[in-house]
């Protein structure tokens, strides 16, 4: 007899995962090491120590430990909002008339509104353990800045957030939220750093980018005593923290006897997707499943689908270690897409290697098509999704409709990474038909590729 699957797949406190999952330990082709930008040799812990917290450096360089226990102080924080709901989308299945089963992991139930809090809590905890007094960071959509502000308030740290100018203008209430939690918010590029001043001198009307904001935040960290930089995506220790998403999904699916066929996630720098797929991908790498993994990115910032697999800088001012990744070039400034969290020129190195080795596929989708799906989802499932998350919704709906056409009964899981309450200007643009789609031309992409370092 088949078991009835409830709308919410619960995990008790005992069933909740207590370890992060390090996917790199299972990869035959490991992600290429970070390189020191001066020597072009693999970056060492000593190279990374002036910028990042000690434990994050250790995790960043660890390619071999499969499970990393989550410290009690972080587990305690997680208990306030985890496990995140894993929901069977019965309403959506019915509305689409699909034979597919659709599940989504809803990471938007905490106040910051997204999955970003999973890594923010870990990074603030480790900073406190290192005896630091302040942190600096960047934020695109504002979700990471909000998450860091919450985590720093909880663990007692000062925080400066450089917010990409276009997002700061589109989302004044993100600023208010971040300031409410006690952090300082600066619109980037700004006159408060050398890199910000240089970017403004070259291009005063720039809408900003995550690459610019990262440059400013790193400069702030290295010039301030007892301060380090924290990053909300791209790096492998961030993916590690986000593996709590996949760990919970795996535990719940195992409990209810569910085997996914397709797993879909939006991809900005890759943290939610990397975290969602981690335990499932490890089984695929061991030949234990044949799940189809799909990364969804905006057509306006197509790092996977049109980028180059090369060593590149993580920031516009070209100060970070070099990362081997699919990239559009650190000088690429995407158009003002409303999914600010997906406007990043590169992609995490682990996901890049898996994509290169064809374990992951990628799709680029236009903004208006994404909002068609977002509004449909909001009306049917009742949750107002973040624009970033809606990229995954769009492809989940496409896949479910394909099942309707073929009659296949696939099990689809997607990451609903956050809620869209602070994205109402984007929803208004969609409702007023003033939203447009920009797909960069090959010439525009060439300008970005020209900024790739020659190594
Ligand atoms: C709600 C939401 N989803 C997805 C992303 C994409 O980031 P990542 O690829 O690191 O998960 C962001 C980034 O800000 C976000 O805010």
Short mmCIF file of C-alpha atoms in Angstrom, two decimals, residues 54-314:
data_model
loop_
_atom_site.label_atom_id
_atom_site.label_comp_id
_atom_site.label_asym_id
_atom_site.label_seq_id
_atom_site.Cartn_x
_atom_site.Cartn_y
_atom_site.Cartn_z
CA UNK A 54 39.60 30.83 10.91
CA UNK A 55 37.00 28.05 10.77
CA UNK A 56 35.61 29.28 7.44
CA UNK A 57 39.13 29.14 5.97
CA UNK A 58 39.50 25.58 7.23
CA UNK A 59 36.17 24.59 5.71
CA UNK A 60 36.98 26.38 2.45
CA UNK A 61 40.13 24.31 2.00
CA UNK A 62 38.64 20.98 3.14
CA UNK A 63 37.98 18.77 0.11
CA UNK A 64 37.93 15.47 1.99
CA UNK A 65 35.77 15.43 5.18
CA UNK A 66 32.32 14.14 4.14
CA UNK A 67 30.32 15.25 7.19
CA UNK A 68 31.16 18.29 9.32
CA UNK A 69 29.34 18.43 12.68
CA UNK A 70 27.37 21.66 13.21
CA UNK A 71 28.51 23.34 16.46
CA UNK A 72 25.88 23.48 19.24
CA UNK A 73 25.71 27.30 19.16
CA UNK A 74 24.68 27.18 15.50
CA UNK A 75 22.28 24.26 15.97
CA UNK A 76 20.62 26.24 18.75
CA UNK A 77 20.13 29.19 16.38
CA UNK A 78 18.87 26.87 13.60
CA UNK A 79 16.25 25.46 15.97
CA UNK A 80 14.55 28.88 16.03
CA UNK A 81 13.51 28.54 12.37
CA UNK A 82 14.47 25.05 11.18
CA UNK A 83 13.63 22.56 9.84
CA UNK A 84 12.36 24.72 6.99
CA UNK A 85 9.02 23.43 5.67
CA UNK A 86 9.20 20.83 2.93
CA UNK A 87 5.87 21.09 1.15
CA UNK A 88 4.04 18.87 -1.32
CA UNK A 89 2.57 21.29 -3.88
CA UNK A 90 -0.77 19.54 -4.17
CA UNK A 91 -2.53 22.74 -5.27
CA UNK A 92 0.03 23.43 -8.00
CA UNK A 93 -0.09 19.82 -9.25
CA UNK A 94 -3.89 20.04 -9.48
CA UNK A 95 -3.85 23.44 -11.21
CA UNK A 96 -1.33 22.24 -13.79
CA UNK A 97 -3.11 18.91 -14.26
CA UNK A 98 0.24 17.14 -14.11
CA UNK A 99 0.88 13.54 -13.10
CA UNK A 100 4.18 14.75 -11.57
CA UNK A 101 4.66 15.04 -7.81
CA UNK A 102 6.04 18.48 -6.92
CA UNK A 103 7.79 19.34 -3.63
CA UNK A 104 9.44 22.57 -2.54
CA UNK A 105 11.71 23.43 0.35
CA UNK A 106 10.51 26.79 1.73
CA UNK A 107 13.49 28.71 3.10
CA UNK A 108 11.60 32.01 3.41
CA UNK A 109 9.94 31.54 6.79
CA UNK A 110 12.56 33.41 8.86
CA UNK A 111 12.42 37.22 9.17
CA UNK A 112 15.37 37.85 6.83
CA UNK A 113 13.25 36.03 4.26
CA UNK A 114 15.63 33.51 2.72
CA UNK A 115 18.09 30.62 2.97
CA UNK A 116 20.92 33.10 3.50
CA UNK A 117 20.45 32.94 7.28
CA UNK A 118 21.85 29.37 7.29
CA UNK A 119 25.34 30.60 6.45
CA UNK A 120 25.00 34.01 8.15
CA UNK A 121 24.44 32.28 11.50
CA UNK A 122 27.48 30.04 10.98
CA UNK A 123 29.77 32.88 9.89
CA UNK A 124 28.73 35.19 12.75
CA UNK A 125 29.19 32.34 15.26
CA UNK A 126 32.72 31.65 13.98
CA UNK A 127 33.62 35.36 13.97
CA UNK A 128 32.62 35.63 17.62
CA UNK A 129 34.66 32.51 18.40
CA UNK A 130 37.68 34.21 16.75
CA UNK A 131 37.27 37.21 19.11
CA UNK A 132 36.36 39.61 16.30
CA UNK A 133 34.23 42.68 16.99
CA UNK A 134 32.92 43.51 13.53
CA UNK A 135 32.21 42.12 10.06
CA UNK A 136 31.71 43.61 6.61
CA UNK A 137 29.80 42.25 3.68
CA UNK A 138 27.97 43.02 0.45
CA UNK A 139 24.37 42.38 -0.45
CA UNK A 140 22.64 42.19 -3.81
CA UNK A 141 18.96 41.60 -3.33
CA UNK A 142 19.26 42.55 0.34
CA UNK A 143 18.51 39.05 1.60
CA UNK A 144 22.10 38.29 2.61
CA UNK A 145 22.53 41.72 4.25
CA UNK A 146 19.33 41.16 6.24
CA UNK A 147 20.44 37.68 7.26
CA UNK A 148 23.87 38.90 8.38
CA UNK A 149 22.26 41.78 10.29
CA UNK A 150 20.03 39.31 12.16
CA UNK A 151 22.93 36.96 12.89
CA UNK A 152 25.25 39.77 14.04
CA UNK A 153 22.55 41.15 16.34
CA UNK A 154 22.17 37.69 17.86
CA UNK A 155 25.88 36.99 18.31
CA UNK A 156 26.81 40.60 19.30
CA UNK A 157 28.90 41.87 16.37
CA UNK A 158 28.95 45.18 14.45
CA UNK A 159 28.24 44.93 10.74
CA UNK A 160 28.73 47.14 7.65
CA UNK A 161 26.72 46.14 4.57
CA UNK A 162 27.54 47.43 1.05
CA UNK A 163 24.31 47.13 -0.94
CA UNK A 164 24.32 47.12 -4.75
CA UNK A 165 23.03 50.56 -5.76
CA UNK A 166 20.16 49.38 -7.97
CA UNK A 167 18.83 47.13 -5.18
CA UNK A 168 19.23 49.87 -2.55
CA UNK A 169 17.10 52.15 -4.75
CA UNK A 170 14.51 49.47 -5.52
CA UNK A 171 14.23 48.28 -1.90
CA UNK A 172 14.28 51.07 0.70
CA UNK A 173 12.63 48.80 3.27
CA UNK A 174 15.52 46.32 3.07
CA UNK A 175 17.69 49.20 4.30
CA UNK A 176 15.24 49.86 7.12
CA UNK A 177 15.22 46.17 8.09
CA UNK A 178 19.01 45.92 8.07
CA UNK A 179 19.30 49.10 10.15
CA UNK A 180 16.64 47.87 12.56
CA UNK A 181 18.93 44.95 13.37
CA UNK A 182 21.70 47.47 14.11
CA UNK A 183 23.89 47.22 10.97
CA UNK A 184 25.21 50.14 8.89
CA UNK A 185 24.07 50.11 5.25
CA UNK A 186 26.05 51.85 2.47
CA UNK A 187 24.89 52.01 -1.16
CA UNK A 188 27.64 50.63 -3.45
CA UNK A 189 29.71 51.88 -5.21
CA UNK A 190 30.37 54.50 -2.52
CA UNK A 191 32.89 57.18 -1.66
CA UNK A 192 33.85 55.35 1.55
CA UNK A 193 36.46 53.05 -0.08
CA UNK A 194 39.27 53.38 -2.63
CA UNK A 195 37.70 50.72 -4.86
CA UNK A 196 34.27 52.41 -4.69
CA UNK A 197 35.79 55.80 -5.58
CA UNK A 198 37.62 54.27 -8.54
CA UNK A 199 34.50 52.53 -9.87
CA UNK A 200 32.53 55.80 -9.52
CA UNK A 201 35.24 57.79 -11.30
CA UNK A 202 35.18 55.33 -14.22
CA UNK A 203 31.40 55.04 -14.37
CA UNK A 204 29.47 57.54 -12.19
CA UNK A 205 26.04 56.31 -13.32
CA UNK A 206 26.69 52.62 -12.71
CA UNK A 207 23.84 50.62 -11.20
CA UNK A 208 26.48 48.75 -9.19
CA UNK A 209 27.06 45.01 -9.08
CA UNK A 210 27.84 42.34 -6.53
CA UNK A 211 31.43 42.37 -7.81
CA UNK A 212 31.79 46.11 -6.91
CA UNK A 213 30.16 45.69 -3.51
CA UNK A 214 32.44 42.74 -2.68
CA UNK A 215 35.51 44.89 -3.45
CA UNK A 216 34.30 47.57 -1.06
CA UNK A 217 33.45 45.13 1.73
CA UNK A 218 36.83 43.36 1.51
CA UNK A 219 38.65 46.70 1.62
CA UNK A 220 36.68 47.67 4.72
CA UNK A 221 37.55 44.36 6.42
CA UNK A 222 41.28 44.45 5.74
CA UNK A 223 41.57 48.11 6.84
CA UNK A 224 39.58 47.71 10.09
CA UNK A 225 41.09 46.08 13.22
CA UNK A 226 39.33 42.93 14.48
CA UNK A 227 37.11 42.88 11.40
CA UNK A 228 36.70 40.18 8.77
CA UNK A 229 34.75 39.86 5.57
CA UNK A 230 31.82 37.48 5.16
CA UNK A 231 30.42 36.36 1.82
CA UNK A 232 26.90 35.04 1.27
CA UNK A 233 27.53 32.82 -1.74
CA UNK A 234 30.13 31.57 -4.28
CA UNK A 235 32.64 30.11 -1.81
CA UNK A 236 32.66 26.46 -0.80
CA UNK A 237 32.25 27.05 2.93
CA UNK A 238 28.99 28.89 2.17
CA UNK A 239 27.75 25.91 0.15
CA UNK A 240 28.72 23.71 3.06
CA UNK A 241 26.53 25.71 5.47
CA UNK A 242 23.68 25.65 2.95
CA UNK A 243 23.85 21.86 2.80
CA UNK A 244 21.48 21.90 5.78
CA UNK A 245 18.78 22.46 3.11
CA UNK A 246 19.63 19.27 1.24
CA UNK A 247 20.26 17.32 4.46
CA UNK A 248 16.74 18.10 5.69
CA UNK A 249 15.18 17.26 2.31
CA UNK A 250 17.07 13.97 2.17
CA UNK A 251 16.09 13.02 5.73
CA UNK A 252 12.42 13.79 5.06
CA UNK A 253 12.36 12.04 1.68
CA UNK A 254 14.01 8.95 3.19
CA UNK A 255 11.48 9.00 6.03
CA UNK A 256 8.54 9.08 3.61
CA UNK A 257 10.13 6.79 0.98
CA UNK A 258 10.26 9.47 -1.72
CA UNK A 259 12.88 9.35 -4.48
CA UNK A 260 13.27 12.57 -6.49
CA UNK A 261 13.83 12.40 -10.27
CA UNK A 262 14.52 16.10 -10.85
CA UNK A 263 16.00 18.71 -8.48
CA UNK A 264 15.87 22.36 -9.49
CA UNK A 265 17.40 25.47 -7.95
CA UNK A 266 18.02 29.08 -8.85
CA UNK A 267 21.69 29.88 -9.27
CA UNK A 268 23.28 33.22 -8.40
CA UNK A 269 26.65 32.34 -6.91
CA UNK A 270 25.40 28.80 -6.34
CA UNK A 271 24.90 28.52 -2.57
CA UNK A 272 21.27 27.38 -2.34
CA UNK A 273 21.58 25.04 -5.31
CA UNK A 274 24.83 23.58 -4.00
CA UNK A 275 23.28 23.09 -0.56
CA UNK A 276 20.04 21.63 -1.87
CA UNK A 277 21.67 19.05 -4.11
CA UNK A 278 24.66 18.08 -1.91
CA UNK A 279 23.54 14.71 -0.42
CA UNK A 280 21.60 13.73 -3.55
CA UNK A 281 24.51 14.55 -5.86
CA UNK A 282 26.92 12.53 -3.73
CA UNK A 283 24.73 9.48 -4.38
CA UNK A 284 24.65 10.25 -8.09
CA UNK A 285 28.45 10.47 -8.12
CA UNK A 286 28.50 7.02 -6.50
CA UNK A 287 26.12 5.62 -9.12
CA UNK A 288 23.27 5.21 -6.60
CA UNK A 289 20.71 7.43 -8.37
CA UNK A 290 20.17 9.13 -11.70
CA UNK A 291 18.62 12.40 -10.60
CA UNK A 292 18.50 15.25 -13.12
CA UNK A 293 19.89 18.44 -11.53
CA UNK A 294 18.91 21.77 -13.10
CA UNK A 295 20.44 25.17 -12.34
CA UNK A 296 18.28 28.12 -13.37
CA UNK A 297 19.84 31.50 -14.07
CA UNK A 298 18.57 34.78 -15.52
CA UNK A 299 19.06 35.24 -19.27
CA UNK A 300 20.44 38.68 -18.37
CA UNK A 301 23.34 37.17 -16.38
CA UNK A 302 24.00 33.75 -17.95
CA UNK A 303 27.20 32.58 -16.20
CA UNK A 304 26.63 28.86 -16.82
CA UNK A 305 24.91 28.87 -20.19
CA UNK A 306 27.10 31.47 -21.91
CA UNK A 307 30.07 31.94 -19.56
CA UNK A 308 33.63 30.63 -19.84
CA UNK A 309 35.16 28.02 -17.51
CA UNK A 310 38.26 29.89 -16.43
CA UNK A 311 40.11 31.32 -13.46
CA UNK A 312 38.60 34.68 -12.57
CA UNK A 313 38.43 37.19 -9.74
CA UNK A 314 35.42 37.15 -7.45
#
